[in-house]
Amino acid sequence: MLTADGITAEAVRLLEERGQDGLTMAALARRLGVAPSALYNHVATKQDVLRAVQDDVNRGIDCDGFEELAWDAALARWALSYRDAYARHPALVPIMAVTPVGSSPHTVAMYERVSAGLLAGGWPAHLVTNVVVAVESFVLGSALDTQAPADIFDPGELDAPTVRTANAARPGGDTARAAFDLGLEALLTGLRTLLVQKG
Amino acid sequence: MLTADGITAEAVRLLEERGQDGLTMAALARRLGVAPSALYNHVATKQDVLRAVQDDVNRGIDCDGFEELAWDAALARWALSYRDAYARHPALVPIMAVTPVGSSPHTVAMYERVSAGLLAGGWPAHLVTNVVVAVESFVLGSALDTQAPADIFDPGELDAPTVRTANAARPGGDTARAAFDLGLEALLTGLRTLLVQKG
DNA sequence: ACCTGAACACCGTTCAAGT
DNA sequence: ACCTGAACACCGTTCAAGT
């Protein structure tokens, strides 16, 4: 029997298998053996489905560090897991950045653990949300960056000697990961310094 | 007479006035006094138009700091201008993160100036692109965050005491800007430290 | 070479009609 | 209460026909 949860579960599978463009209401209905219009007895809109899918993705993000480690080590572990989750679902990035958390239980649970870890780590309450948002912005931007083609910075016919030099000097392998690691290290180093100054 | 540049210019205006959803090929054609199919004599696809629009947006980003200031101050100025530009055009964020720069002259010119500034500031060539990508990821994520509603972290009916505490303690005003400023300060502080270690 | 107008293969969503 | 089937108002894009 058709339920909102059943629709969400099938939507997650569909998104995983067919990607962003494959997730249409028609495709979702066909998979569930039902007419497209039948879905609207259980969800109000496609945005509804996407919000539920997003909460499911957030359920898989690793927040365990905040009960075991120092705040900065926990933040690093969370950020990496968070980035990887959204690198698998880049279409959800603009949604995540903008959707209120009020009806997403797993998402709220995640923020609760992160906030508690920062507070316990010595961050003043008035800065906790800013730290979370700052790290999250870096994470979501980095998740989008994983989708970039390897030659994204190739200037082609255009004149850009320094860009060319920097490209040539950059080591191969997982370049998106290297940029993420450098940025995360800088961000955490900076946050440690700021905490000493402001805490 | 209809040209690719004319189409781009009108697309920029349309995006500014009507937003992401207002930029359709039909609306673009109507503004230009032409049938939708006529556009395809000058552009191959809508993605084509978006790429050109994006290059135009990048033309407006302030890179002047890199010829005047220390690398970190210049990077801060660039990042702020970059964030503001994409906060005005959030629909372009996923495109910017993923589009090769090869046929976007203003975009390449921007990267050239940024890379040259970092190199002159003492960054080793093999790290320059990673620094650029790391800052850019933070900037684009922050641009998306400017679109979030003010109550995005309100847990509603859900149980999340620490989230509530952190929300209540957070000062009002431009919260997205406060998070951006904190993150940028942390990122730059960290990058300065890393440069001393690795430079 | 460049435009029009009709058409195609889609979208998300609504709604009367059935059970 | 929940489904079907037809319909609506769109999309981006193609293509034969005109000039």
mmCIF file of N, CA, C and O (backbone and C1' of nucleotides) in Angstrom, chain B residues 35 37 41-42, chain C residues 2-5:
data_model
loop_
_atom_site.group_PDB
_atom_site.id
_atom_site.type_symbol
_atom_site.label_atom_id
_atom_site.label_comp_id
_atom_site.label_asym_id
_atom_site.label_seq_id
_atom_site.Cartn_x
_atom_site.Cartn_y
_atom_site.Cartn_z
ATOM 1 N N ALA B 35 10.745 34.507 -32.347
ATOM 2 C CA ALA B 35 10.226 33.197 -31.966
ATOM 3 C C ALA B 35 11.295 32.409 -31.202
ATOM 4 O O ALA B 35 12.486 32.549 -31.490
ATOM 5 N N SER B 37 12.356 29.468 -31.364
ATOM 6 C CA SER B 37 13.245 28.646 -32.200
ATOM 7 C C SER B 37 14.349 29.473 -32.865
ATOM 8 O O SER B 37 15.391 28.931 -33.235
ATOM 9 N N ASN B 41 19.518 29.595 -33.688
ATOM 10 C CA ASN B 41 20.458 29.943 -34.749
ATOM 11 C C ASN B 41 21.740 30.562 -34.197
ATOM 12 O O ASN B 41 22.742 30.673 -34.899
ATOM 13 N N HIS B 42 21.707 30.935 -32.896
ATOM 14 C CA HIS B 42 22.859 31.657 -32.319
ATOM 15 C C HIS B 42 23.454 30.991 -31.091
ATOM 16 O O HIS B 42 24.592 31.251 -30.736
ATOM 17 P P DC C 2 23.319 34.493 -39.872
ATOM 18 O "O5'" DC C 2 21.735 34.479 -39.741
ATOM 19 C "C5'" DC C 2 21.004 35.663 -40.025
ATOM 20 C "C4'" DC C 2 19.534 35.337 -40.011
ATOM 21 C "C3'" DC C 2 18.990 34.837 -38.675
ATOM 22 O "O3'" DC C 2 18.088 35.796 -38.175
ATOM 23 C "C1'" DC C 2 18.096 33.622 -40.493
ATOM 24 P P DC C 3 17.416 35.622 -36.753
ATOM 25 O "O5'" DC C 3 15.922 35.244 -37.117
ATOM 26 C "C5'" DC C 3 15.090 36.239 -37.728
ATOM 27 C "C4'" DC C 3 13.861 35.579 -38.289
ATOM 28 C "C3'" DC C 3 12.959 34.937 -37.257
ATOM 29 O "O3'" DC C 3 11.827 35.757 -37.015
ATOM 30 C "C1'" DC C 3 13.264 33.522 -39.176
ATOM 31 P P DT C 4 10.744 35.258 -35.924
ATOM 32 O "O5'" DT C 4 9.805 34.300 -36.788
ATOM 33 C "C5'" DT C 4 9.120 34.801 -37.925
ATOM 34 C "C4'" DT C 4 8.174 33.739 -38.471
ATOM 35 C "C3'" DT C 4 7.155 33.212 -37.449
ATOM 36 O "O3'" DT C 4 5.871 33.222 -38.049
ATOM 37 C "C1'" DT C 4 8.388 31.400 -38.374
ATOM 38 P P DG C 5 4.551 33.168 -37.099
ATOM 39 O "O5'" DG C 5 4.154 31.623 -37.227
ATOM 40 C "C5'" DG C 5 4.250 30.990 -38.500
ATOM 41 C "C4'" DG C 5 3.948 29.519 -38.359
ATOM 42 C "C3'" DG C 5 3.050 29.159 -37.175
ATOM 43 O "O3'" DG C 5 2.164 28.120 -37.587
ATOM 44 C "C1'" DG C 5 5.110 28.011 -36.969
#
